[in-house]
Amino acid sequence: MESVAARISLLFEAGRRPGIDDVRTLLSQDGSGLIISHVHSGMDARHGVELLAQGLAFDLTGLAPGTADAMPPCLHRFDLSDGCDSADLEVITLQPGHHLSGGTTMKPVVQTMMNVAGALCPLDGLVAVAWHPASSWLSPAYFASMIRNWLEGGIFPARGLVGLELSADGGLQSEGAAFFTGQEVRVEPELVESTASATKIAVRLIDHLVENGPFEAVEQMVGPDGRMLKVMPSSNQRFVRVWGG
């Protein structure tokens, strides 16, 4: 399941899905330092390449003229119009190579894979970038900017790599945070004065989790607006719940 979740799909206009030569040409011109270390030939979904970045190998599959990869689900959109859907799109997929199967959630691996995906964003015809663990689709420009900021020392890009949805009782819950932290986040209804304010709390908490690891006991932390928050792991440790403190 881990290796399946650690995927990034690139969605192209129909008929504009790149081939191996397109990828090779881009990498020869962009100065990213990425190299093609192996070519997977054949007219199927494995038609693609292995990309080497900072000593780590990633598979890029679904390249033309082989079979396109499966369309990823879309539950959260970032910087995309509502008219962007899967009807006329074709997919290629980036994921860690087999030698990384036991470490696909490790921060250096994830950041390197994100960097590789960002380097592929200038490919012609690219419409959206999909991050599978959160079922999120992002515009290429938003994705590239967000990842660049993170790699340069900025906060974790929760608004893109994690989905946030209101629950039936009015709380705000994350989808995809557990991929990075082992725990999802739930902002309790008493703090959801607006979706925007609750989102700021969730983003602050997710960044804390990414940097410091899961919560194991009740703690207090300062929220984005300066007020104290009470943070508590659920009994099964799968969620982090936050109230006014």
Tab-separated table of C-alpha atoms in Angstrom:
chain	number	residue	atom	x	y	z
A	1	MET	CA	0.000	0.000	0.000
A	2	GLU	CA	2.816	2.407	0.810
A	3	SER	CA	4.422	2.114	-2.618
A	4	VAL	CA	1.026	2.629	-4.303
A	5	ALA	CA	0.301	5.748	-2.254
A	6	ALA	CA	3.681	7.349	-2.950
A	7	ARG	CA	2.820	8.383	-6.470
A	8	ILE	CA	2.625	11.596	-8.452
A	9	SER	CA	0.695	11.608	-11.720
A	10	LEU	CA	1.142	14.177	-14.474
A	11	LEU	CA	-2.040	14.758	-16.484
A	12	PHE	CA	-1.760	15.885	-20.101
A	13	GLU	CA	-4.119	17.062	-22.788
A	14	ALA	CA	-5.239	14.178	-24.989
A	15	GLY	CA	-2.660	13.408	-27.641
A	16	ARG	CA	0.080	15.413	-25.907
A	17	ARG	CA	1.387	12.793	-23.483
A	18	PRO	CA	5.197	12.926	-23.732
A	19	GLY	CA	7.484	10.182	-24.953
A	20	ILE	CA	10.935	9.152	-23.818
A	21	ASP	CA	12.623	11.543	-26.253
A	22	ASP	CA	10.572	14.460	-24.882
A	23	VAL	CA	11.755	13.703	-21.355
A	24	ARG	CA	15.346	13.281	-22.513
A	25	THR	CA	15.271	16.622	-24.356
A	26	LEU	CA	13.817	18.473	-21.348
A	27	LEU	CA	16.399	17.076	-18.933
A	28	SER	CA	19.250	17.943	-21.294
A	29	GLN	CA	18.210	21.596	-21.247
A	30	ASP	CA	16.916	22.365	-17.752
A	31	GLY	CA	20.069	22.027	-15.645
A	32	SER	CA	18.239	19.951	-13.027
A	33	GLY	CA	20.943	17.301	-12.886
A	34	LEU	CA	18.411	14.508	-13.440
A	35	ILE	CA	19.536	11.704	-15.704
A	36	ILE	CA	17.818	8.797	-17.395
A	37	SER	CA	19.536	5.738	-15.936
A	38	HIS	CA	17.413	3.077	-17.617
A	39	VAL	CA	14.793	2.826	-20.359
A	40	HIS	CA	11.772	0.542	-20.050
A	41	SER	CA	10.843	-0.270	-23.637
A	42	GLY	CA	7.628	-1.877	-24.813
A	43	MET	CA	4.179	-0.805	-25.918
A	44	ASP	CA	2.514	-1.032	-22.514
A	45	ALA	CA	2.203	0.936	-19.279
A	46	ARG	CA	5.800	0.093	-18.408
A	47	HIS	CA	6.980	2.103	-21.412
A	48	GLY	CA	8.998	4.677	-19.542
A	49	VAL	CA	12.288	5.497	-17.886
A	50	GLU	CA	14.131	5.286	-14.599
A	51	LEU	CA	15.272	8.723	-13.449
A	52	LEU	CA	18.235	9.142	-11.133
A	53	ALA	CA	18.228	12.092	-8.718
A	54	GLN	CA	20.666	12.543	-5.821
A	55	GLY	CA	21.465	8.833	-5.893
A	56	LEU	CA	17.770	7.842	-5.719
A	57	ALA	CA	15.940	6.143	-8.578
A	58	PHE	CA	12.351	6.894	-9.602
A	59	ASP	CA	10.222	5.208	-12.259
A	60	LEU	CA	8.340	7.341	-14.773
A	61	THR	CA	5.801	5.196	-16.634
A	62	GLY	CA	2.926	5.579	-19.064
A	63	LEU	CA	4.989	7.494	-21.621
A	64	ALA	CA	3.893	7.620	-25.276
A	65	PRO	CA	3.554	5.636	-27.430
A	66	GLY	CA	2.861	3.037	-24.738
A	67	THR	CA	-0.355	2.727	-22.758
A	68	ALA	CA	-1.247	5.665	-20.515
A	69	ASP	CA	-1.379	5.015	-16.763
A	70	ALA	CA	-4.635	4.887	-14.779
A	71	MET	CA	-6.408	8.142	-13.964
A	72	PRO	CA	-5.942	9.108	-10.285
A	73	PRO	CA	-8.952	10.182	-8.185
A	74	CYS	CA	-9.559	13.880	-7.587
A	75	LEU	CA	-11.147	14.907	-4.273
A	76	HIS	CA	-9.279	18.180	-3.690
A	77	ARG	CA	-8.359	20.870	-6.222
A	78	PHE	CA	-5.739	23.574	-5.905
A	79	ASP	CA	-5.481	26.433	-8.426
A	80	LEU	CA	-7.512	24.491	-10.996
A	81	SER	CA	-10.747	25.481	-12.700
A	82	ASP	CA	-13.855	23.370	-12.157
A	83	GLY	CA	-13.781	22.579	-15.857
A	84	CYS	CA	-10.588	20.555	-15.475
A	85	ASP	CA	-11.630	16.903	-15.401
A	86	SER	CA	-10.391	13.524	-16.511
A	87	ALA	CA	-12.481	13.219	-19.675
A	88	ASP	CA	-9.798	14.367	-22.114
A	89	LEU	CA	-6.602	13.798	-20.142
A	90	GLU	CA	-3.827	11.214	-20.347
A	91	VAL	CA	-1.611	10.145	-17.468
A	92	ILE	CA	2.032	9.382	-16.783
A	93	THR	CA	3.138	8.404	-13.282
A	94	LEU	CA	6.214	9.006	-11.138
A	95	GLN	CA	6.974	6.770	-8.169
A	96	PRO	CA	9.978	5.575	-6.161
A	97	GLY	CA	11.969	2.704	-7.634
A	98	HIS	CA	11.820	-0.774	-6.128
A	99	HIS	CA	14.961	-0.226	-4.062
A	100	LEU	CA	13.093	2.511	-2.144
A	101	SER	CA	10.019	0.400	-1.366
A	102	GLY	CA	10.711	0.434	2.375
A	103	GLY	CA	11.285	4.180	2.660
A	104	THR	CA	8.801	5.969	0.443
A	105	THR	CA	7.487	8.128	3.305
A	106	MET	CA	10.937	9.301	4.399
A	107	LYS	CA	11.265	13.062	4.006
A	108	PRO	CA	14.428	12.991	1.812
A	109	VAL	CA	12.787	10.497	-0.564
A	110	VAL	CA	9.524	12.446	-0.772
A	111	GLN	CA	11.278	15.776	-1.273
A	112	THR	CA	13.508	14.347	-3.986
A	113	MET	CA	10.496	12.841	-5.779
A	114	MET	CA	8.687	16.184	-5.533
A	115	ASN	CA	11.752	17.897	-6.976
A	116	VAL	CA	11.788	15.440	-9.877
A	117	ALA	CA	8.095	16.080	-10.537
A	118	GLY	CA	8.716	19.827	-10.457
A	119	ALA	CA	11.472	19.432	-13.029
A	120	LEU	CA	8.977	17.679	-15.330
A	121	CYS	CA	6.353	20.439	-15.081
A	122	PRO	CA	7.627	22.337	-18.173
A	123	LEU	CA	6.632	19.396	-20.425
A	124	ASP	CA	4.259	20.594	-23.135
A	125	GLY	CA	0.573	19.922	-22.656
A	126	LEU	CA	0.682	19.401	-18.888
A	127	VAL	CA	-2.658	20.345	-17.300
A	128	ALA	CA	-2.443	19.121	-13.695
A	129	VAL	CA	-0.256	17.335	-11.165
A	130	ALA	CA	-1.917	14.722	-8.944
A	131	TRP	CA	-0.612	13.708	-5.500
A	132	HIS	CA	-2.131	10.302	-4.781
A	133	PRO	CA	-2.027	10.129	-0.935
A	134	ALA	CA	-4.368	13.129	-0.667
A	135	SER	CA	-6.292	12.531	-3.915
A	136	SER	CA	-5.390	16.113	-4.795
A	137	TRP	CA	-4.941	17.749	-8.192
A	138	LEU	CA	-2.850	20.913	-8.507
A	139	SER	CA	-2.001	23.260	-11.335
A	140	PRO	CA	1.589	22.747	-12.542
A	141	ALA	CA	2.544	26.328	-11.631
A	142	TYR	CA	1.113	26.025	-8.114
A	143	PHE	CA	2.765	22.645	-7.576
A	144	ALA	CA	6.191	23.806	-8.765
A	145	SER	CA	6.065	26.996	-6.660
A	146	MET	CA	4.836	25.167	-3.552
A	147	ILE	CA	7.514	22.491	-3.771
A	148	ARG	CA	10.284	25.010	-4.472
A	149	ASN	CA	9.340	26.941	-1.336
A	150	TRP	CA	9.363	23.752	0.773
A	151	LEU	CA	12.732	22.622	-0.585
A	152	GLU	CA	14.182	26.053	0.174
A	153	GLY	CA	13.235	25.754	3.843
A	154	GLY	CA	9.646	26.989	3.869
A	155	ILE	CA	6.789	25.390	5.792
A	156	PHE	CA	5.373	22.052	4.750
A	157	PRO	CA	2.943	22.608	1.831
A	158	ALA	CA	-0.163	21.198	3.469
A	159	ARG	CA	-2.375	23.181	1.074
A	160	GLY	CA	-1.726	20.790	-1.775
A	161	LEU	CA	-0.175	17.669	-0.314
A	162	VAL	CA	-2.992	17.255	2.225
A	163	GLY	CA	-6.732	17.542	1.663
A	164	LEU	CA	-8.967	19.264	4.234
A	165	GLU	CA	-12.728	18.660	4.427
A	166	LEU	CA	-15.515	19.651	6.794
A	167	SER	CA	-17.076	16.668	8.572
A	168	ALA	CA	-20.791	16.190	9.222
A	169	ASP	CA	-20.520	17.621	12.749
A	170	GLY	CA	-18.713	20.773	11.590
A	171	GLY	CA	-15.155	19.743	12.378
A	172	LEU	CA	-12.320	20.004	9.843
A	173	GLN	CA	-10.398	16.818	9.030
A	174	SER	CA	-7.328	16.100	6.957
A	175	GLU	CA	-6.761	13.487	4.294
A	176	GLY	CA	-3.200	12.516	3.441
A	177	ALA	CA	-1.369	13.937	6.467
A	178	ALA	CA	-0.861	10.423	7.825
A	179	PHE	CA	1.342	9.601	4.838
A	180	PHE	CA	3.928	12.029	6.217
A	181	THR	CA	3.213	11.947	9.950
A	182	GLY	CA	1.378	8.731	10.812
A	183	GLN	CA	-1.588	10.775	12.050
A	184	GLU	CA	-4.465	12.690	10.496
A	185	VAL	CA	-5.584	16.031	11.971
A	186	ARG	CA	-9.038	16.976	13.216
A	187	VAL	CA	-9.920	20.536	14.205
A	188	GLU	CA	-12.936	20.289	16.524
A	189	PRO	CA	-16.131	22.232	15.648
A	190	GLU	CA	-15.641	24.788	18.449
A	191	LEU	CA	-12.599	26.118	16.561
A	192	VAL	CA	-14.221	26.187	13.124
A	193	GLU	CA	-15.325	29.823	13.205
A	194	SER	CA	-14.761	29.748	9.461
A	195	THR	CA	-13.185	27.281	7.072
A	196	ALA	CA	-10.302	29.729	6.548
A	197	SER	CA	-9.505	30.045	10.259
A	198	ALA	CA	-9.753	26.286	10.841
A	199	THR	CA	-7.533	25.658	7.817
A	200	LYS	CA	-4.813	27.879	9.300
A	201	ILE	CA	-4.917	25.833	12.513
A	202	ALA	CA	-4.761	22.552	10.593
A	203	VAL	CA	-1.858	23.737	8.440
A	204	ARG	CA	0.078	24.890	11.527
A	205	LEU	CA	-0.506	21.530	13.226
A	206	ILE	CA	0.428	19.490	10.163
A	207	ASP	CA	3.685	21.419	9.779
A	208	HIS	CA	4.433	20.717	13.454
A	209	LEU	CA	3.761	17.010	12.942
A	210	VAL	CA	6.010	16.824	9.886
A	211	GLU	CA	8.867	18.494	11.739
A	212	ASN	CA	8.459	16.841	15.149
A	213	GLY	CA	6.661	13.541	14.649
A	214	PRO	CA	3.331	12.221	16.002
A	215	PHE	CA	1.711	13.444	19.219
A	216	GLU	CA	1.720	10.774	21.928
A	217	ALA	CA	0.188	12.746	24.807
A	218	VAL	CA	-1.862	15.885	25.481
A	219	GLU	CA	0.074	19.045	24.672
A	220	GLN	CA	-0.579	22.741	24.303
A	221	MET	CA	0.592	24.860	21.406
A	222	VAL	CA	0.097	28.397	20.165
A	223	GLY	CA	-2.294	28.735	17.248
A	224	PRO	CA	-1.875	31.006	14.215
A	225	ASP	CA	-3.845	33.791	15.906
A	226	GLY	CA	-1.857	33.588	19.151
A	227	ARG	CA	-4.390	31.746	21.292
A	228	MET	CA	-3.558	28.520	23.081
A	229	LEU	CA	-4.726	25.211	21.680
A	230	LYS	CA	-5.071	21.821	23.347
A	231	VAL	CA	-3.796	19.011	21.167
A	232	MET	CA	-4.556	15.378	21.967
A	233	PRO	CA	-3.969	12.109	20.094
A	234	SER	CA	-6.991	9.852	19.686
A	235	SER	CA	-7.090	6.597	21.645
A	236	ASN	CA	-5.879	4.624	18.622
A	237	GLN	CA	-3.180	7.256	17.868
A	238	ARG	CA	-4.441	7.602	14.297
A	239	PHE	CA	-5.754	11.154	14.744
A	240	VAL	CA	-4.613	14.354	16.402
A	241	ARG	CA	-7.554	16.353	17.755
A	242	VAL	CA	-7.348	20.023	18.616
A	243	TRP	CA	-9.578	22.204	20.820
A	244	GLY	CA	-9.291	25.647	22.310
A	245	GLY	CA	-6.837	25.378	25.199
